[in-house]
Coordinates of C-alpha atoms in Angstrom, one line a residue:
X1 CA -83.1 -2.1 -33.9
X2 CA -86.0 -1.9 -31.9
X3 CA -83.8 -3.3 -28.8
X4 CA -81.3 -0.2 -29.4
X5 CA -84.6 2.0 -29.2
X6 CA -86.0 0.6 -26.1
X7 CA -82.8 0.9 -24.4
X8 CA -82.1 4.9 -25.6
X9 CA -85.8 5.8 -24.2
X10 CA -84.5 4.1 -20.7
X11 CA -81.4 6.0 -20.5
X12 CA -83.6 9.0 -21.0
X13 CA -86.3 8.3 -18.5
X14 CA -84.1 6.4 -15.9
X15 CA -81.6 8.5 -14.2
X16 CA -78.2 6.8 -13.1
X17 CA -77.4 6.2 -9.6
X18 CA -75.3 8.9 -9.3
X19 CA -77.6 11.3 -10.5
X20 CA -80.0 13.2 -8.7
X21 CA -84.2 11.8 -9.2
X22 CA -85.8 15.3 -10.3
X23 CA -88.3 16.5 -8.3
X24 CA -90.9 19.0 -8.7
X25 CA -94.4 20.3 -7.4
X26 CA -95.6 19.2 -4.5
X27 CA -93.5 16.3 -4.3
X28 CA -90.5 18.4 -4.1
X29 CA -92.3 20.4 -0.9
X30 CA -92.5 17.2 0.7
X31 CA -89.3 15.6 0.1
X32 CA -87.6 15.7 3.3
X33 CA -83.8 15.5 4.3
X34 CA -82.0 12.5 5.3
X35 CA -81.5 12.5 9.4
X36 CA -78.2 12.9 10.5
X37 CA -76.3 10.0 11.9
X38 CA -73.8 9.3 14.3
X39 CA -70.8 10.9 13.8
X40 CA -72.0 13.1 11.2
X41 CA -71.0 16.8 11.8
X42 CA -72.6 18.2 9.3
X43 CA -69.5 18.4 6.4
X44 CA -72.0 19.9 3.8
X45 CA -70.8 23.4 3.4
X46 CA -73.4 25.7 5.3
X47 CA -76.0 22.7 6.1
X48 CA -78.7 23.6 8.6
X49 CA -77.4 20.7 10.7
X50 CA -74.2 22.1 10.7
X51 CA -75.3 25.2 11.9
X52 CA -77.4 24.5 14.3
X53 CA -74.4 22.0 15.8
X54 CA -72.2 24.9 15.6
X55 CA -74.7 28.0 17.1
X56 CA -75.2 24.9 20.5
X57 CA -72.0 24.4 20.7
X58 CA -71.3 27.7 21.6
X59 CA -74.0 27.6 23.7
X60 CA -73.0 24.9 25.9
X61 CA -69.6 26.9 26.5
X62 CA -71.6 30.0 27.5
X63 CA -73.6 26.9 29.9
X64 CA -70.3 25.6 31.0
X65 CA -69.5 28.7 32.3
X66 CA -72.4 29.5 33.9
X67 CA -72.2 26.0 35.7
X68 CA -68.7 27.0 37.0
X69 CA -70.3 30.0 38.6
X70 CA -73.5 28.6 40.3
X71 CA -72.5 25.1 41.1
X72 CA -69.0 25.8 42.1
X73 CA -68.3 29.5 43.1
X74 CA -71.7 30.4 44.0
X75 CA -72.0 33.8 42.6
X76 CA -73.0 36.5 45.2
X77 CA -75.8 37.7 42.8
X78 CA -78.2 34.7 42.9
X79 CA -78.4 35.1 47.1
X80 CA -81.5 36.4 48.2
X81 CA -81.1 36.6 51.8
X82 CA -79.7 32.9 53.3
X83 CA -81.5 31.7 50.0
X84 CA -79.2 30.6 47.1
X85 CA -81.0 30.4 43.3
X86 CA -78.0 29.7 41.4
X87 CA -78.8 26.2 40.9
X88 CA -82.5 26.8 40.0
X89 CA -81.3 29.8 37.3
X90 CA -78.9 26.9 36.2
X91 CA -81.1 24.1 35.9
X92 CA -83.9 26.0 34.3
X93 CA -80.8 27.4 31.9
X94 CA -79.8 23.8 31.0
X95 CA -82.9 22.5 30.3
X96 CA -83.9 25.3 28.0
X97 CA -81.0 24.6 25.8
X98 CA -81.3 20.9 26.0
X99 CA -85.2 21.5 24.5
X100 CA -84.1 24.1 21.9
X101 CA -81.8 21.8 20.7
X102 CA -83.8 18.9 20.4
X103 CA -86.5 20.5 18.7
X104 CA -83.7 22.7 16.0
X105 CA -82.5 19.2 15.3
X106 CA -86.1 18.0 14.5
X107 CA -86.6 15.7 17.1
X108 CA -89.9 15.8 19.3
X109 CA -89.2 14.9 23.2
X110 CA -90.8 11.5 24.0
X111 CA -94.1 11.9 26.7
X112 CA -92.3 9.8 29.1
X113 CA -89.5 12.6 29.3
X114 CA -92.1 15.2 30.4
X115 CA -92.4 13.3 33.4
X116 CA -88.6 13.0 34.5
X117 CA -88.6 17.1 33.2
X118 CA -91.1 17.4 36.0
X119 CA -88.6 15.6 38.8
X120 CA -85.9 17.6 37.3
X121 CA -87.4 20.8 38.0
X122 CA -88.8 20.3 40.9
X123 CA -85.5 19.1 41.9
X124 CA -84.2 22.5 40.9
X125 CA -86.8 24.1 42.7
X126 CA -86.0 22.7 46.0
X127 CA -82.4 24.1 46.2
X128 CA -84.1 27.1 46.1
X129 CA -86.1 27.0 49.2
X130 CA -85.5 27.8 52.8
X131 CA -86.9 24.9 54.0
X132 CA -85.3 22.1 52.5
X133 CA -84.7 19.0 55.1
X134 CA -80.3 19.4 55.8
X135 CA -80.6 15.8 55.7
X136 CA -81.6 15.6 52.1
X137 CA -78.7 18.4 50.9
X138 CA -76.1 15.4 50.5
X139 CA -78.1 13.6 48.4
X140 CA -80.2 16.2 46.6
X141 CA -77.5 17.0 44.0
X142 CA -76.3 14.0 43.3
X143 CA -80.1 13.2 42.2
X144 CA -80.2 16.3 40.8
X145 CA -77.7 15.6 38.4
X146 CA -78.2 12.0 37.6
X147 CA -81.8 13.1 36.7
X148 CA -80.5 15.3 34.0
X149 CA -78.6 13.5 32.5
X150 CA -81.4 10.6 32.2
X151 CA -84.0 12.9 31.3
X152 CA -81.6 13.9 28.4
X153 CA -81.6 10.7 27.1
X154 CA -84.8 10.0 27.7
X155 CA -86.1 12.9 26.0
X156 CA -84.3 12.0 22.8
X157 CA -85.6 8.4 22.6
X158 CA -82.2 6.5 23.4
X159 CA -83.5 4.7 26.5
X160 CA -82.6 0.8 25.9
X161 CA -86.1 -0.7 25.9
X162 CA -89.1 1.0 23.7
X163 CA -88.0 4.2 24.7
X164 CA -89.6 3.9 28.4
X165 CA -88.1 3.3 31.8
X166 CA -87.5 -0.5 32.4
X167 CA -85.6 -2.6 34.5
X168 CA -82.2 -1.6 32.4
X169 CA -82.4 1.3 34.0
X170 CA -79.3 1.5 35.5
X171 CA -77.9 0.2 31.7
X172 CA -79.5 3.2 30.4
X173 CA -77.8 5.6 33.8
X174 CA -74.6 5.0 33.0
X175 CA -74.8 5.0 29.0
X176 CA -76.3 8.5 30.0
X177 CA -73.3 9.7 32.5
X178 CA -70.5 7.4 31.1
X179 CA -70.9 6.4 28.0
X180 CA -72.3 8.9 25.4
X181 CA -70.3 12.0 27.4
X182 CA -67.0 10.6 27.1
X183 CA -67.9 8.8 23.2
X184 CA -68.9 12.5 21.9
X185 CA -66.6 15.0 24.3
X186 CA -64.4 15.6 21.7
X187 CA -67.5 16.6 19.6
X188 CA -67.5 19.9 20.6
X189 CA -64.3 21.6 19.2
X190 CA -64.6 19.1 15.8
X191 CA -68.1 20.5 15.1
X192 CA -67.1 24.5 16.3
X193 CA -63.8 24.6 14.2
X194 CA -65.8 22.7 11.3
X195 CA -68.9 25.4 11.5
X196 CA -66.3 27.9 11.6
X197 CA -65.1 27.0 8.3
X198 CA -68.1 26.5 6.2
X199 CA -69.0 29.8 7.6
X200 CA -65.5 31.7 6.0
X201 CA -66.2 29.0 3.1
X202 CA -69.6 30.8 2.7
X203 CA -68.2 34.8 3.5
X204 CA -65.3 33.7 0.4
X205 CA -68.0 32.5 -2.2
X206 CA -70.4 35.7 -1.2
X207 CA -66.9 37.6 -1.3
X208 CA -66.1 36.7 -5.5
X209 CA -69.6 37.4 -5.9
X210 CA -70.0 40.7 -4.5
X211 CA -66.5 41.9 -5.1
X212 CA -67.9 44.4 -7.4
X213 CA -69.8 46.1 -4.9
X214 CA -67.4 46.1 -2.7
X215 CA -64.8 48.0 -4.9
X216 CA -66.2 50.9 -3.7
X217 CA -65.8 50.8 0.0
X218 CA -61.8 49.5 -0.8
X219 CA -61.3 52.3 -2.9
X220 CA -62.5 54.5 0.0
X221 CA -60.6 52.4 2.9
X222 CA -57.2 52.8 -0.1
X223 CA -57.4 56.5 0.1
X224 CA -57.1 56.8 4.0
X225 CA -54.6 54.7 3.7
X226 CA -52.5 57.0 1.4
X227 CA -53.6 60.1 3.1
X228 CA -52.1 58.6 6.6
X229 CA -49.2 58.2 4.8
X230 CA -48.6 61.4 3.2
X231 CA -49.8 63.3 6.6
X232 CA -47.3 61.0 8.0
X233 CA -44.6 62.6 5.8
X234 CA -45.9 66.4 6.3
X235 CA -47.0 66.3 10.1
X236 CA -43.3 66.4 11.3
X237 CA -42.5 69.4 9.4
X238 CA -45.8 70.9 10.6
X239 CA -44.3 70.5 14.2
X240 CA -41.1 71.9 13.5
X241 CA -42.7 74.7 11.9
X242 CA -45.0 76.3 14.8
X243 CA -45.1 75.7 18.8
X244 CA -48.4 76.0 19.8
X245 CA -49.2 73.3 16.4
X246 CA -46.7 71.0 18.3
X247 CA -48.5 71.4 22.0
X248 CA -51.8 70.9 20.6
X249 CA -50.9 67.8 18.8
X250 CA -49.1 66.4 21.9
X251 CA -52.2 67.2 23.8
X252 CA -54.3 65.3 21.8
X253 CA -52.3 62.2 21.2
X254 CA -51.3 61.7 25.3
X255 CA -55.3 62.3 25.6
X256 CA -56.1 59.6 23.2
X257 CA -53.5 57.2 24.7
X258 CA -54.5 57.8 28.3
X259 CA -58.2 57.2 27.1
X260 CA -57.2 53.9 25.7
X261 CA -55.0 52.6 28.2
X262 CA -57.6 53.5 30.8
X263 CA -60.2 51.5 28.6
X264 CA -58.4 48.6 27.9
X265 CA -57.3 48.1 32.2
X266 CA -61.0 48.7 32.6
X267 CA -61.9 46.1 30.3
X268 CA -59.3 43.6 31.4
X269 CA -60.6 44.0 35.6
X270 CA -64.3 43.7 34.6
X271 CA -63.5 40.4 32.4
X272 CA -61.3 39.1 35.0
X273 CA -58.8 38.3 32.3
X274 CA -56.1 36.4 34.7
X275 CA -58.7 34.5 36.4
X276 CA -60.4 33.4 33.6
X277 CA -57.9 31.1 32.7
X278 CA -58.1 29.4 35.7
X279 CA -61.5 29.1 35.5
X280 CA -61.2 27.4 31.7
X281 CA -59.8 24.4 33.9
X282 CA -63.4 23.7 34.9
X283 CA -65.5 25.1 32.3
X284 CA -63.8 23.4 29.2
X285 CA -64.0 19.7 30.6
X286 CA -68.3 20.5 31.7
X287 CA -68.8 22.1 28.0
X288 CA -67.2 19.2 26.4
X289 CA -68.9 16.5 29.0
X290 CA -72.9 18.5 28.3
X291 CA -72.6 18.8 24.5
X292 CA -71.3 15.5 23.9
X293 CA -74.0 14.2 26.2
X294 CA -76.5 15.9 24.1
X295 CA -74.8 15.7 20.5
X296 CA -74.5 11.9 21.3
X297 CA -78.4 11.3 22.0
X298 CA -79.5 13.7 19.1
X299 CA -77.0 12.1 16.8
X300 CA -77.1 8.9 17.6
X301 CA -79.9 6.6 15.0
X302 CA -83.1 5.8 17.4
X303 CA -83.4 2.6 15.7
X304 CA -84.1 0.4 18.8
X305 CA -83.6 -2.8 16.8
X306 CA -79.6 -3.2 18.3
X307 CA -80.9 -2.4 21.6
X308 CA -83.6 -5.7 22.0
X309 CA -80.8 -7.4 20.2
X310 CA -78.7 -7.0 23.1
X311 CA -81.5 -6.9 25.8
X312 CA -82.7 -9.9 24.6
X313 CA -78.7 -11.6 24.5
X314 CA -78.3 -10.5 27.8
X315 CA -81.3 -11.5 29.4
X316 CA -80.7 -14.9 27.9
X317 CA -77.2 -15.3 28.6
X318 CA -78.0 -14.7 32.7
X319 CA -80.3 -17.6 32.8
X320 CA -78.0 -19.9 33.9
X321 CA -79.3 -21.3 37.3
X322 CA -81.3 -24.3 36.9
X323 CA -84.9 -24.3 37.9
X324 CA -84.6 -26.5 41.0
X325 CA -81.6 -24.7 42.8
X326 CA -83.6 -21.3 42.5
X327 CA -86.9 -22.7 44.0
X328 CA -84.7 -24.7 46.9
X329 CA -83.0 -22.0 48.1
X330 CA -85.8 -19.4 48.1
X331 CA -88.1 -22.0 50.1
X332 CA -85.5 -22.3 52.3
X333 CA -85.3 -18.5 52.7
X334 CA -89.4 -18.6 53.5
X335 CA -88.7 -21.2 55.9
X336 CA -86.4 -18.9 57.9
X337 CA -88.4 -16.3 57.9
X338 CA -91.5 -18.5 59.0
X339 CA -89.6 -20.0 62.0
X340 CA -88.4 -16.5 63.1
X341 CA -91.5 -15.7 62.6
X342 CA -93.2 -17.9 64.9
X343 CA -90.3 -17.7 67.7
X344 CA -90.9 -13.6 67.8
X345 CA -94.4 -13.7 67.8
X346 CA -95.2 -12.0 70.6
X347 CA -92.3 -9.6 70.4
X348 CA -92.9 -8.7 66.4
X349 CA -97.1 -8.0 67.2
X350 CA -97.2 -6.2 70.2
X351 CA -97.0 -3.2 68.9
X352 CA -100.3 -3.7 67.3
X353 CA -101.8 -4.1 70.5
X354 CA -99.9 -0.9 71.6
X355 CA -98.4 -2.9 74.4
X356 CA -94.5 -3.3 74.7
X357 CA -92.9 -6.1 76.3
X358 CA -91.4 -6.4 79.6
X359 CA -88.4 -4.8 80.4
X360 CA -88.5 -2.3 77.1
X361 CA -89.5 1.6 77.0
X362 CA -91.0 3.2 73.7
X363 CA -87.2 3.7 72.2
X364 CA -85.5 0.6 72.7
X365 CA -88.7 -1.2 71.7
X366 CA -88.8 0.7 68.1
X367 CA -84.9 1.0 67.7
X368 CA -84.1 -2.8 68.1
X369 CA -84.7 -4.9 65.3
X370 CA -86.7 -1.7 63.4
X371 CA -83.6 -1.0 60.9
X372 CA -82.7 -4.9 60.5
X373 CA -86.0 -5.7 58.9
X374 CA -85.9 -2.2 56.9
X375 CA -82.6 -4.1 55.8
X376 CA -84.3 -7.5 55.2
X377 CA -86.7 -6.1 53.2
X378 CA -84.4 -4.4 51.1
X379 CA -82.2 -7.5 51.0
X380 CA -85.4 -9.6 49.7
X381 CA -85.6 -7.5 46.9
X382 CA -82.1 -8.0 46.1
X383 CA -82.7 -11.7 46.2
X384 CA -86.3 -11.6 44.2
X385 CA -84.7 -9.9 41.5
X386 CA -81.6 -11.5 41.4
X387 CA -83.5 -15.2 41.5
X388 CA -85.8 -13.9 38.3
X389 CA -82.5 -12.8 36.0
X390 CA -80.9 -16.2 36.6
X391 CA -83.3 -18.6 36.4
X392 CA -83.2 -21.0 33.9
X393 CA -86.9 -20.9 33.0
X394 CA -88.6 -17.5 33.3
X395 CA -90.8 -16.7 35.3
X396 CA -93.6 -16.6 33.1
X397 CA -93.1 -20.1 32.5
X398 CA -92.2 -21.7 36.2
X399 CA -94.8 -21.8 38.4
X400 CA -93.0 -23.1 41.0
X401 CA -90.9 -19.7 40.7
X402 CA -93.7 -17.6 40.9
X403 CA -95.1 -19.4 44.5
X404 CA -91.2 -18.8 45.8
X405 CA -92.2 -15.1 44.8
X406 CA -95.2 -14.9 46.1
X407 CA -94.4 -16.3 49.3
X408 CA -90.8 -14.2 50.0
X409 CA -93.3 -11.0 49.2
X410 CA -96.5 -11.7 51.7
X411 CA -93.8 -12.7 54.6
X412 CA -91.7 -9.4 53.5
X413 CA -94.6 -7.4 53.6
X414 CA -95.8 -9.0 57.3
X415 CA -92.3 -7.8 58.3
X416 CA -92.7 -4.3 57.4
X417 CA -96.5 -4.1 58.7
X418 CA -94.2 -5.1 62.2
X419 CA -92.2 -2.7 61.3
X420 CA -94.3 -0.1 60.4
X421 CA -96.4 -0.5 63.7
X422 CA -93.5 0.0 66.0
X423 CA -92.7 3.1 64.2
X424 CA -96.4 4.4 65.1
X425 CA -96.3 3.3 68.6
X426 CA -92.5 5.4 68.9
X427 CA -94.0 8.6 66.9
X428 CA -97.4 8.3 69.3
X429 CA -95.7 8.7 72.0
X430 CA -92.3 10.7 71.1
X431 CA -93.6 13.0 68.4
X432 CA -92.1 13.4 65.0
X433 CA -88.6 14.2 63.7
X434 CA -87.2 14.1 59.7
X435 CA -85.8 11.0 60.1
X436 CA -88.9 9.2 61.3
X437 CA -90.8 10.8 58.4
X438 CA -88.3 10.2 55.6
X439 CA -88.2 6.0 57.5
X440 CA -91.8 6.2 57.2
X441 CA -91.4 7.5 53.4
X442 CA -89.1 4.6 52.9
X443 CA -91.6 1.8 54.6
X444 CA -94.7 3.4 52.1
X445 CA -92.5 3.0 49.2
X446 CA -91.2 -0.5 49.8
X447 CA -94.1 -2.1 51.3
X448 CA -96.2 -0.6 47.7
X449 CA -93.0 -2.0 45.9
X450 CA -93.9 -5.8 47.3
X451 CA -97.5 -5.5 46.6
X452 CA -96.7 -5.1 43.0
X453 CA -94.7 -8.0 43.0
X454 CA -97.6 -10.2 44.6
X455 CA -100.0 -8.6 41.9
X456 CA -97.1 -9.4 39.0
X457 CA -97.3 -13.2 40.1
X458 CA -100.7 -13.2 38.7
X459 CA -100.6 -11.0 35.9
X460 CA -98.7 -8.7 33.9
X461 CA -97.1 -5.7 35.7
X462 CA -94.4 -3.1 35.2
X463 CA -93.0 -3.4 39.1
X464 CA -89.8 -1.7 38.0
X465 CA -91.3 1.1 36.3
X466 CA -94.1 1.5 39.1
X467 CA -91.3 1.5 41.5
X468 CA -88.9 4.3 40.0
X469 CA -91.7 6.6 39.1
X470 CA -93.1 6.7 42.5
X471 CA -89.5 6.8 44.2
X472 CA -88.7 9.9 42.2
X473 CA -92.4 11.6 43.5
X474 CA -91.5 10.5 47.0
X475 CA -88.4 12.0 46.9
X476 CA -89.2 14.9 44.7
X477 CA -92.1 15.9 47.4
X478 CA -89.9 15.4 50.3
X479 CA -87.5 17.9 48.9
X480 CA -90.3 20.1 47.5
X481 CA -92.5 20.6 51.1
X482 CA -91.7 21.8 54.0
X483 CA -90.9 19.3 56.0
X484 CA -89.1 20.3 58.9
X485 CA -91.8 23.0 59.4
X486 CA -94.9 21.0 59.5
X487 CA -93.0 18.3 61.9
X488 CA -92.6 21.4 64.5
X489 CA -96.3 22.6 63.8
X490 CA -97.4 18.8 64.7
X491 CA -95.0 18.2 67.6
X492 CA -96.5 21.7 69.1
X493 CA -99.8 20.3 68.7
X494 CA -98.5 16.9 70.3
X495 CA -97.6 18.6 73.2
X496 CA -100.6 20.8 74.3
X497 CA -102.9 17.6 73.4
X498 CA -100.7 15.5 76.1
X499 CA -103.7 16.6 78.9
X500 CA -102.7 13.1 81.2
X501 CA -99.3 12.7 80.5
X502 CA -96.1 14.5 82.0
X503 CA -94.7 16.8 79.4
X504 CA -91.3 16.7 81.1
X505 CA -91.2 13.0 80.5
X506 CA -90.9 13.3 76.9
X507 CA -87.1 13.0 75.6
X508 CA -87.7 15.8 73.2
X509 CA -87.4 19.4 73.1
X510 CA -89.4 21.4 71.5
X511 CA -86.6 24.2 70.9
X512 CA -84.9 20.9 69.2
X513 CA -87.2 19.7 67.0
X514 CA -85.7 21.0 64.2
X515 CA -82.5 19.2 65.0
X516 CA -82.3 16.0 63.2
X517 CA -82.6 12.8 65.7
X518 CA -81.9 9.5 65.6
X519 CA -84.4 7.0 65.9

């Protein structure tokens, strides 16, 4: 008896799974809904998700258009003289969305992100200026839009490793301009018609509710009806009875028609009704590509967990090299380089003297052999990263790996310090153009890129995150300034400060400087 009790007061206290816990007070202030998951459009009839799914992708039609007409077409509006701000209005339009609807889905933008929204407007920003270099333009949108589409996902928290950039950056690239767009393009028209129904869903329940209310205004729309059709009936007659009746009607109808048909031709030139679908060609497959980028990083569960699972496989999976062959072929590789080395002395280090060897002017002495170490030095990198993915033991644990790293670095840097100083002797006594600036750019960047990986041999550093972030600042500030400018400003200054030298000599023009060169 008492064991019948016992269980009767748990029924009553203990609700059953399928039963809702109640909820009240404060409790129920707090309680908060469940986050959406992948591939979860919202089904619940009029859920906020839903609706805010539904309200962006409408948006990112209206943005699909709008990319169709200041990325391809280049509307006429958005030129300000030789200026074009189309793609600044676009990429300030894109972003906005993006953020808006990040934050409507309850998701805060990681701090990283602010930084690549930074690069991403200043990137926008320089397509907008008069001065930008011609030699960047094939290359600046291209960056432009691989930017975006990283700084989407980076914003949402999807990148691979603790939501920062890391070396799987390229992994995280192409899950951002691959993989999530074409996995969620067909998201768009699922959640739209979906939205679309819960709405009518909604305007039927409201309709049985209200129906009583509305009797009124049917009752009223009922009896136009009827008295349409009973003037319908008499009007003729009304004709047939009197002339000037008859001409007064006719006037008014063929008024009214004319009126209409005038409106509706009007309507149909300013839309552009016939070239629209033509345009729908373009516009439908970039709507469908930008929301399921976006729907795919909002939607998709930030649980990292997967991700290190698979970093972690991956990494261990590559380390198949054994320990030995790694640190023989690298030394071999510094011994190369230490017999060239010692064979081009006096050819590699004259130019820090500022004496050139016999039989070379200023040009041929900067142009040969300048690009080929640019090369090797990029190759070396290559090669360093390559040797540390394979290697049977990791780095942290094979010393011997870490002297081969050490080593390739300080004779890649002494390399570049050659290189380097014939590039100052040819600019001291040539002048500047944008390729030697933009090759100079290049030498900062790679020669700070090795001196990380000397300081990693000894401790703990993020090379690969050091060496994106300050590639997309160089880059970024070489679009952003005005480059070609101040290169004409300091070769008109090189010139009048020539006082012992033949000005004639020199196998540049100023009238040419803003020409691009080769070195």
């Amino acid at each position: 008896m008492n064991q019948t009790n016992h269980q009767e007061k748990t029924a009553a206290t203990c609700p059953l799974p399928d039963q809702p816990v109640p909820v009240s007070g404060q409790a129920a202030a707090q309680t908060q809904p469940n986050p959406p998951q992948a591939g979860d459009t919202g089904s619940a009839k009029g859920s906020p998700a839903l609706f805010v799914d539904g309200m962006f992708s409408l948006l990112f039609l209206f943005v699909g258009w709008c990319y169709y007409h200041l990325q391809l077409t280049y509307s006429e509006y958005f030129y300000y003289g030789t200026v074009y701000f189309g793609t600044l209005v676009f990429t300030v339009l894109f972003a906005t969305v993006v953020l808006s609807y990040l934050l409507c889905s309850g998701r805060q933008p990681t701090r990283e992100s602010w930084f690549w929204f930074a690069v991403l407007l200043g990137l926008g920003i320089s397509t907008a200026l008069p001065y930008t270099p011609s030699l960047l333009d094939a290359v600046e949108l291209p960056a432009l839009h691989i930017t975006a589409c990283y700084w989407v996902l980076c914003a949402s928290g999807q990148l691979m490793h603790l939501q920062k950039t890391s070396n799987w950056i390229f992994a995280d690239l192409f899950r951002a301009a691959v993989v999530l767009p074409i996995e969620n393009c067909y998201r768009l028209p699922v959640v739209l018609v979906h939205w679309i129904t819960a709405e009518v869903r909604k305007f039927s329940t409201r309709k049985k509710v209200c129906i009583k209310k509305e009797s009124h205004v049917l009752a009223i729309l009922l009896g136009i009806l009827f008295a349409g059709i009973c003037i319908a009936l008499v009007l003729p007659l009304l004709l047939a009875a009197d002339a000037g009746f008859a001409r007064l009607v006719y006037q008014l109808l063929s008024g009214l028609l004319s009126g209409i048909m005038g409106w509706l031709s009007n309507i149909f030139s300013f839309l552009g009704i016939f070239s629209f679908f033509s345009q729908i060609i373009f516009i439908i497959p970039v709507a469908f590509f930008l929301y399921g980028l976006g729907y795919g990083c909002i939607h998709t569960p930030t649980n990292h967990d997967y991700t290190k699972q698979m970093v972690h496989k991956a990494q261990t999976s590559a380390r198949i090299v054994p320990k030995i062959t790694v640190s023989v072929a690298l030394f071999t590789l510094c011994a190369v380089y230490i017999v060239f080395i010692m064979v081009q002395i006096n050819y590699l280090f004259g130019a820090f003297g500022g004496t050139l060897p016999d039989g070379f002017s200023y040009a041929e002495y900067a142009r040969r052999g300048f690009f080929e170490l640019c090369a090797i030095a990029a190759i070396n990198l290559a090669i360093l990263l390559a040797a540390n993915i394979v290697s049977r033991i990791p780095r942290s644990e094979n010393r011997l790996l870490r002297i081969c790293n050490l080593c390739i670095a300080v004779l890649t840097l002494l390399l570049l310090t050659t290189a380097a100083a014939k590039m100052g002797l040819y600019i001291a006594a040539y002048g500047l153009t944008v390729k030697r600036v933009m090759v100079s750019v290049f030498l900062v960047w790679i020669a700070v890129v090795f001196v990380c990986v000397i300081v990693q041999q000894f401790r703990a550093l993020p090379t690969m995150r050091i060496s994106i972030f300050l590639g997309a600042v160089l880059f970024s500030l070489l679009c952003l300034l005005p480059v070609a400018d101040s290169i004409q400003l300091y070769n008109r200054e090189f010139v009048y400060t020539q006082q012992t030298q033949d000005v004639a000599a020199f196998d540049m023009d100023i009238s040419a400087v803003q020409s691009i060169e080769d070195i």
